[in-house]
Tab-separated table of C-alpha atoms and ligand atoms in Angstrom:
chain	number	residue	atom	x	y	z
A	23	UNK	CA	138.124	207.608	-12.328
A	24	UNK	CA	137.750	204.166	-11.794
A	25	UNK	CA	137.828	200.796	-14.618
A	26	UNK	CA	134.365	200.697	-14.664
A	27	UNK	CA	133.508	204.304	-15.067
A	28	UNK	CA	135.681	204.157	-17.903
A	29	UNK	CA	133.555	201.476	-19.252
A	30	UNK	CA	130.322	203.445	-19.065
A	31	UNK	CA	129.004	205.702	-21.667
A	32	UNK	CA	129.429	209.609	-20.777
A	33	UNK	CA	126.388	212.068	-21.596
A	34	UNK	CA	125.932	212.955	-24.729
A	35	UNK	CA	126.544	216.843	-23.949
A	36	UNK	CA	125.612	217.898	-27.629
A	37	UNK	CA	121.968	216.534	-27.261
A	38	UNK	CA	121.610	217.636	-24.021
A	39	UNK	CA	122.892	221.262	-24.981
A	40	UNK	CA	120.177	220.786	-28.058
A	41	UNK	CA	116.800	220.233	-25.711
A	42	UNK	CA	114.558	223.204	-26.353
A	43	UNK	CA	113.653	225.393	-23.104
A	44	UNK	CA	116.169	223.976	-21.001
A	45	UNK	CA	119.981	225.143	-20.252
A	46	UNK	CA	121.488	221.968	-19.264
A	47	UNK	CA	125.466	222.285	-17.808
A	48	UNK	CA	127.258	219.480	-17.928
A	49	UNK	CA	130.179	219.137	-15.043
A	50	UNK	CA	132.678	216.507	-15.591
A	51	UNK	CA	133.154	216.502	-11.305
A	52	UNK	CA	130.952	218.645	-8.679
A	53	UNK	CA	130.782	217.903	-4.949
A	54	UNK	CA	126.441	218.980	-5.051
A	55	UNK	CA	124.783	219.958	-8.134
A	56	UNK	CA	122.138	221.594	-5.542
A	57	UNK	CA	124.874	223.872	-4.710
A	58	UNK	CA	126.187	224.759	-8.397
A	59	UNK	CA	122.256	225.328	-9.224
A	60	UNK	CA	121.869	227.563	-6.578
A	61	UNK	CA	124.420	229.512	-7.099
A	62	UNK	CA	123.375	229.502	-10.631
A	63	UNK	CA	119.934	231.015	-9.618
A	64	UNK	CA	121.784	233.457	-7.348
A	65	UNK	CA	123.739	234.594	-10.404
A	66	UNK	CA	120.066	235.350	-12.256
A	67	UNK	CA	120.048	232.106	-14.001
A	68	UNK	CA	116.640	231.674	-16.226
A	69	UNK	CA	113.957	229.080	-14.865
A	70	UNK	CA	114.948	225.543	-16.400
A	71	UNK	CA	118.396	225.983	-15.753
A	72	UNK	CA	120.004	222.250	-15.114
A	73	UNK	CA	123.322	221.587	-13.806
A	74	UNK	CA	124.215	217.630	-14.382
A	75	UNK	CA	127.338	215.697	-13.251
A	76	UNK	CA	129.317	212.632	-14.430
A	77	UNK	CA	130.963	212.452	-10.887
A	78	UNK	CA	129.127	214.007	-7.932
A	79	UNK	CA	131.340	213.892	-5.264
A	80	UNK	CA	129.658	215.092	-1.562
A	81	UNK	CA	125.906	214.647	-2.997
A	82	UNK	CA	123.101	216.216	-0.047
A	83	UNK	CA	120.499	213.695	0.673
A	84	UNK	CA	117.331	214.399	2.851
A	85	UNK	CA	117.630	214.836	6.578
A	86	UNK	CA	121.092	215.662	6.170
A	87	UNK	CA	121.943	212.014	4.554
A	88	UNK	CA	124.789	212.242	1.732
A	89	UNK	CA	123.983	210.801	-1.516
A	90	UNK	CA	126.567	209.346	-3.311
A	91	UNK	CA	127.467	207.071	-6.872
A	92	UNK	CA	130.483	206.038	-8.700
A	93	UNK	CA	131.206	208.099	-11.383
A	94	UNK	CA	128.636	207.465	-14.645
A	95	UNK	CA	126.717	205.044	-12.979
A	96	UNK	CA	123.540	206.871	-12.118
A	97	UNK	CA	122.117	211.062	-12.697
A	98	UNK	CA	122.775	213.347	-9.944
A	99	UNK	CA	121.407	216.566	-11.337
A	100	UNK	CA	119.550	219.985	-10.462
A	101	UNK	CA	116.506	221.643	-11.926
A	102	UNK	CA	116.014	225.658	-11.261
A	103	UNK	CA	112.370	226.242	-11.405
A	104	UNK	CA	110.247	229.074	-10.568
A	105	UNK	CA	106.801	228.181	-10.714
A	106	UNK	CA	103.686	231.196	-11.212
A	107	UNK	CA	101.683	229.170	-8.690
A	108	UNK	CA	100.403	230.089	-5.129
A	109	UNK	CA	103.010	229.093	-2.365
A	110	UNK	CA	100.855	226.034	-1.121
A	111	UNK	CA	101.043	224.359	-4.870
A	112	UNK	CA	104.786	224.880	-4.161
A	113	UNK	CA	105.027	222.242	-1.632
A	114	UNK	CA	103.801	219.852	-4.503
A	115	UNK	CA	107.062	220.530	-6.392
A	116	UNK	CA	108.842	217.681	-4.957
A	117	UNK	CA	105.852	215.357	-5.004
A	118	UNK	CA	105.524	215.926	-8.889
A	119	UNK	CA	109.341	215.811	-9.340
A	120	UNK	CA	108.523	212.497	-8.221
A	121	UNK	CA	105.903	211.395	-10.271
A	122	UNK	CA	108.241	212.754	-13.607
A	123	UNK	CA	110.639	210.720	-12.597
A	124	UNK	CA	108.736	207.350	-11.939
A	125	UNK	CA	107.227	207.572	-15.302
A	126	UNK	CA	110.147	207.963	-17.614
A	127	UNK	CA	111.183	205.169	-15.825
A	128	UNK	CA	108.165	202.852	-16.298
A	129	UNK	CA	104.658	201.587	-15.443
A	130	UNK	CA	106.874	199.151	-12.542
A	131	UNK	CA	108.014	202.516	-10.783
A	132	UNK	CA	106.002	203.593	-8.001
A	133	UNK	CA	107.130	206.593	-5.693
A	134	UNK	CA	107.046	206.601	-2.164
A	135	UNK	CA	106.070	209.655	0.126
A	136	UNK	CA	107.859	212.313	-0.344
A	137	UNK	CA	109.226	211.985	-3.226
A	138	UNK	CA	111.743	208.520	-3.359
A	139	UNK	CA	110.801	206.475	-6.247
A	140	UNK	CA	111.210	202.894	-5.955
A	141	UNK	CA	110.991	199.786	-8.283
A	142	UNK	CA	110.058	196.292	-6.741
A	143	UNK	CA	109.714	198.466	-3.303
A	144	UNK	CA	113.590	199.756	-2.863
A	145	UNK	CA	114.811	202.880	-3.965
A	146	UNK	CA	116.270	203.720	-6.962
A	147	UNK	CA	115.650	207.795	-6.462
A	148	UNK	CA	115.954	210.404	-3.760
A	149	UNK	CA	114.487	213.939	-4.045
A	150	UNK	CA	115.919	216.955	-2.375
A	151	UNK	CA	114.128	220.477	-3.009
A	152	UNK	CA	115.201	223.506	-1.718
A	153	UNK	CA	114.551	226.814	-2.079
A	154	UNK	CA	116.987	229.935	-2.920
A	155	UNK	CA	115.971	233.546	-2.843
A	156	UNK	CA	117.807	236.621	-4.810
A	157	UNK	CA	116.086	239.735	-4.128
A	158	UNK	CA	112.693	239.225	-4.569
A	159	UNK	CA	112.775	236.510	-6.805
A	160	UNK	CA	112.539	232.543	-5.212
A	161	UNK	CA	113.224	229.676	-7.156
A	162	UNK	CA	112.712	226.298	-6.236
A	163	UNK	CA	116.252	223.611	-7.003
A	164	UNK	CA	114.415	219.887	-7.389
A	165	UNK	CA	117.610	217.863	-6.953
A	166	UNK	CA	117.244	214.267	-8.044
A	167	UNK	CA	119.807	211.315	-8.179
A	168	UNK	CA	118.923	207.897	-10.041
A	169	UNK	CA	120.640	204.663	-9.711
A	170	UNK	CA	120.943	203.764	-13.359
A	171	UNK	CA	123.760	201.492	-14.150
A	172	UNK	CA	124.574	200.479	-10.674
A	173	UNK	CA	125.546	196.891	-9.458
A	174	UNK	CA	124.907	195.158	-6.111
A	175	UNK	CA	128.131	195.714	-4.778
A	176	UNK	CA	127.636	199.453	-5.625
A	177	UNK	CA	124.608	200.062	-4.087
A	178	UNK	CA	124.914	202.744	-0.775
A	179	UNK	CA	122.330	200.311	1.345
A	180	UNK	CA	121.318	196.796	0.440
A	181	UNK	CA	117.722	198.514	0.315
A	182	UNK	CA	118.240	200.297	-2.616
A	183	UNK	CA	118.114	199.272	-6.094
A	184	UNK	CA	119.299	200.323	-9.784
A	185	UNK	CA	117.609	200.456	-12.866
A	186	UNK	CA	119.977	197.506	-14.481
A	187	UNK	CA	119.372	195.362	-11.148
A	188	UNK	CA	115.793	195.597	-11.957
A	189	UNK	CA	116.358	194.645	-15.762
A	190	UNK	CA	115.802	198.159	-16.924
A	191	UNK	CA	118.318	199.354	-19.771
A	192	UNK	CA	118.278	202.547	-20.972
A	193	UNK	CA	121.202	205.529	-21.484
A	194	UNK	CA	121.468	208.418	-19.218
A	195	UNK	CA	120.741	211.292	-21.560
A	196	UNK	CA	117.207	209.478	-22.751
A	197	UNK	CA	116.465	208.838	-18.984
A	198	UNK	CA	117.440	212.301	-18.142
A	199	UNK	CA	115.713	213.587	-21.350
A	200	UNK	CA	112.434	212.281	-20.375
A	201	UNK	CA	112.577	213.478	-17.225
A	202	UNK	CA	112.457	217.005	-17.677
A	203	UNK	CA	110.328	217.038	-20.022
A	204	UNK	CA	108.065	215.143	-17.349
A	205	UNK	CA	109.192	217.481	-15.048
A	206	UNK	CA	107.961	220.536	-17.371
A	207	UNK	CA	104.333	219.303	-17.873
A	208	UNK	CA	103.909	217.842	-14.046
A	209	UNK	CA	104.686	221.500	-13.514
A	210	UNK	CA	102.403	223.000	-15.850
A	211	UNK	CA	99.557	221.019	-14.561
A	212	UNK	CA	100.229	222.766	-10.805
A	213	UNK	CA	98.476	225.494	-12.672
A	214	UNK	CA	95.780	224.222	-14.496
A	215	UNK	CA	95.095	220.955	-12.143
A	216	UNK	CA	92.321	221.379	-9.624
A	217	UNK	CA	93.405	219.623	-5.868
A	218	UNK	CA	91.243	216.397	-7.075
A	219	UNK	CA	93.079	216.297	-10.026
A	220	UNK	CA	96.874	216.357	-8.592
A	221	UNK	CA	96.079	214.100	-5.629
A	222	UNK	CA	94.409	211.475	-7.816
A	223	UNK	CA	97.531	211.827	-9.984
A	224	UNK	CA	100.365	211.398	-7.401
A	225	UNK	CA	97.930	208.452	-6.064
A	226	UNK	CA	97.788	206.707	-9.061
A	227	UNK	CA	101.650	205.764	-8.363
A	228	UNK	CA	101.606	206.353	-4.576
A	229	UNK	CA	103.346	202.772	-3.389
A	230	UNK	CA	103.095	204.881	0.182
A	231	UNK	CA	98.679	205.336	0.145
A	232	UNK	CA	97.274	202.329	1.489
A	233	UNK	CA	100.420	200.900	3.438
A	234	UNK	CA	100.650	200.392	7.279
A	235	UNK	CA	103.729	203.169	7.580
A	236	UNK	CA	105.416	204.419	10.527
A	237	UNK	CA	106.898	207.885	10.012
A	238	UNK	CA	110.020	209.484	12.219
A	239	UNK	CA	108.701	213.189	12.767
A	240	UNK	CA	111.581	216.034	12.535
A	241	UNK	CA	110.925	216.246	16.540
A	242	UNK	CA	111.973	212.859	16.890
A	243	UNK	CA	108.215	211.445	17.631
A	244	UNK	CA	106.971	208.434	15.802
A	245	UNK	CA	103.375	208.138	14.161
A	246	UNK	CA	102.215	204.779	13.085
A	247	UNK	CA	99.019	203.912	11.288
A	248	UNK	CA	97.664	203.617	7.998
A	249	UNK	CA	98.464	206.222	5.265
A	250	UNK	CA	95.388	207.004	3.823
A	251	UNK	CA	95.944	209.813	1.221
A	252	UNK	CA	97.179	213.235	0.489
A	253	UNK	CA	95.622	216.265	1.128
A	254	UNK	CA	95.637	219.404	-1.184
A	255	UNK	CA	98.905	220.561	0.033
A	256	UNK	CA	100.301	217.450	-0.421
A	257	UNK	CA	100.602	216.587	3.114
A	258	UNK	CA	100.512	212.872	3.743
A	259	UNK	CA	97.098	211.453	6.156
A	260	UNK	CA	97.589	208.959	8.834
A	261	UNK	CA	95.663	208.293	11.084
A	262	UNK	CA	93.655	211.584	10.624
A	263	UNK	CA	96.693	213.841	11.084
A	264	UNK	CA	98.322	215.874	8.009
A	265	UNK	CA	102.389	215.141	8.193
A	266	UNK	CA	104.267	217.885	6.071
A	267	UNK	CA	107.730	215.913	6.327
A	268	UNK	CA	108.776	212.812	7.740
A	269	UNK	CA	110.947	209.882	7.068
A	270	UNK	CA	108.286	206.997	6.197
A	271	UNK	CA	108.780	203.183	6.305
A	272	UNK	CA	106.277	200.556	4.919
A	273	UNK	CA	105.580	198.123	7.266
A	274	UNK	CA	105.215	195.980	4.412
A	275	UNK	CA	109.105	196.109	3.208
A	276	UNK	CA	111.911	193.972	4.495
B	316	BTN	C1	117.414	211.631	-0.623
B	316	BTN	O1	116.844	210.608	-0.985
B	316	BTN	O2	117.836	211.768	0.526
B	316	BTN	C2	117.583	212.753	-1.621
B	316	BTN	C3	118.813	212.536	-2.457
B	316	BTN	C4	119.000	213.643	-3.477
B	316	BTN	C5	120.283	213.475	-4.259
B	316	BTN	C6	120.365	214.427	-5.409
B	316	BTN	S1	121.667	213.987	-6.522
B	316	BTN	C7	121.517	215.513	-7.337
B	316	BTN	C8	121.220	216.566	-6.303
B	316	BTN	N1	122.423	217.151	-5.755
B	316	BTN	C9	122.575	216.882	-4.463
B	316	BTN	O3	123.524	217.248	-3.743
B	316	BTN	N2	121.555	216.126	-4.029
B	316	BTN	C10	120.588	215.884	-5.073
């Protein structure tokens, strides 16, 4: 472990052990916390099951990116959730995994279709979601790492950001805190929210609606236009189509 992750504070494991509803696992070093939380659920893990590490060490991105931080400078953790909702509200998972995570951070934090959240327009949060099945039973692992404490130097691309480069101070274990218990009500609401209601939510901090974007399709195709909303399914609009997954640029960033 390097100087400076010596320097920075480690989790407090005793609070995080202490959060009602949750089972939160705290790993000194993992190379995926995606992976440890799946096989978590595989073992028959309950719902809310969170595996958190100090040092992830071969983090998955999206689109088979990696996603890594020095030790104790950001949150690379896993939530196991198995939502009672019908499987389209599933593909709003990630989208409200999002939203949790833009406000604990602040009113500044917008998030950016998918599910990146970004402050000032760079990105100071991916979003990976996948699926594992046991049996019968599917859960849902919303994998989310957060730049907290990093600095410039530190960054993986120069368009990225950290919550201390954008004058944000705060300590891992509140950040992480508020999160989930985001996380548990943005999930609640997939029951009880009508369509309206979770696309005028996830708009309300959309930095993506509105912007000229141009999105890389999985097939290697390019669609450029203006995003104009979600749908019910959570599917971005542009130019009249419904994209399910992309990799989206504003035209407006640098
Ligand atoms: C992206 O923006 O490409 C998504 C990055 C997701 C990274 C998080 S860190 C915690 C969890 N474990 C992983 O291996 N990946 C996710």
């Amino acid at each position: 472990m390097s100087s400076a992750a010596d320097a920075r504070p480690p989790l407090d494991r005793s609070a995080l052990a202490g959060l009602p509803g949750f089972s939160v696992e705290v790993l000194d070093e993992t190379a995926s916390t995606n992976a440890v939380c799946a096989d978590r659920a595989r073992e028959g893990a309950p719902e809310w099951t969170v595996v958190v590490a100090e040092h992830q060490t071969a983090g998955r991105g999206r689109l088979d990116r990696s996603w890594e931080l020095p030790a104790r400078s950001g949150l690379a953790f896993s939530v196991l959730v198995r939502p009672h909702v019908s499987p389209a509200r599933w593909g709003w998972l990630s989208l409200v995994a999002g939203l949790a995570v833009a406000e604990a951070i602040g009113p500044d934090a917008t998030v950016k279709w998918p599910n990146d959240v970004l402050l000032g327009g760079r990105k100071v949060c991916g979003i990976l979601s996948e699926l594992v099945t046991t049996g019968s039973t599917t859960g849902a692992i919303l994998g989310i790492g957060i730049n907290v404490d990093l600095t410039s130097d530190e960054l993986p691309v120069p368009t990225a950001t950290s919550l201390a480069l954008a004058g944000i101070t705060i300590s891992r274990t509140v950040l992480l805190t508020s999160v989930l218990l985001r996380l548990r009500h943005r999930i609640a609401e997939l029951s009880t929210f009508s369509e309206a209601d979770l696309i005028r939510a996830y708009a309300a901090r959309s930095a993506t609606i509105g912007s000229a974007v141009s999105v890389s399709m999985p097939d290697g195709s390019v669609i450029e236009g203006l995003a104009e909303g979600i749908d019910g399914d959570g599917r971005l609009l542009v130019g009249g189509r419904a994209i399910n997954a992309g990799d989206v640029v504003h035209a407006r960033l640098t």
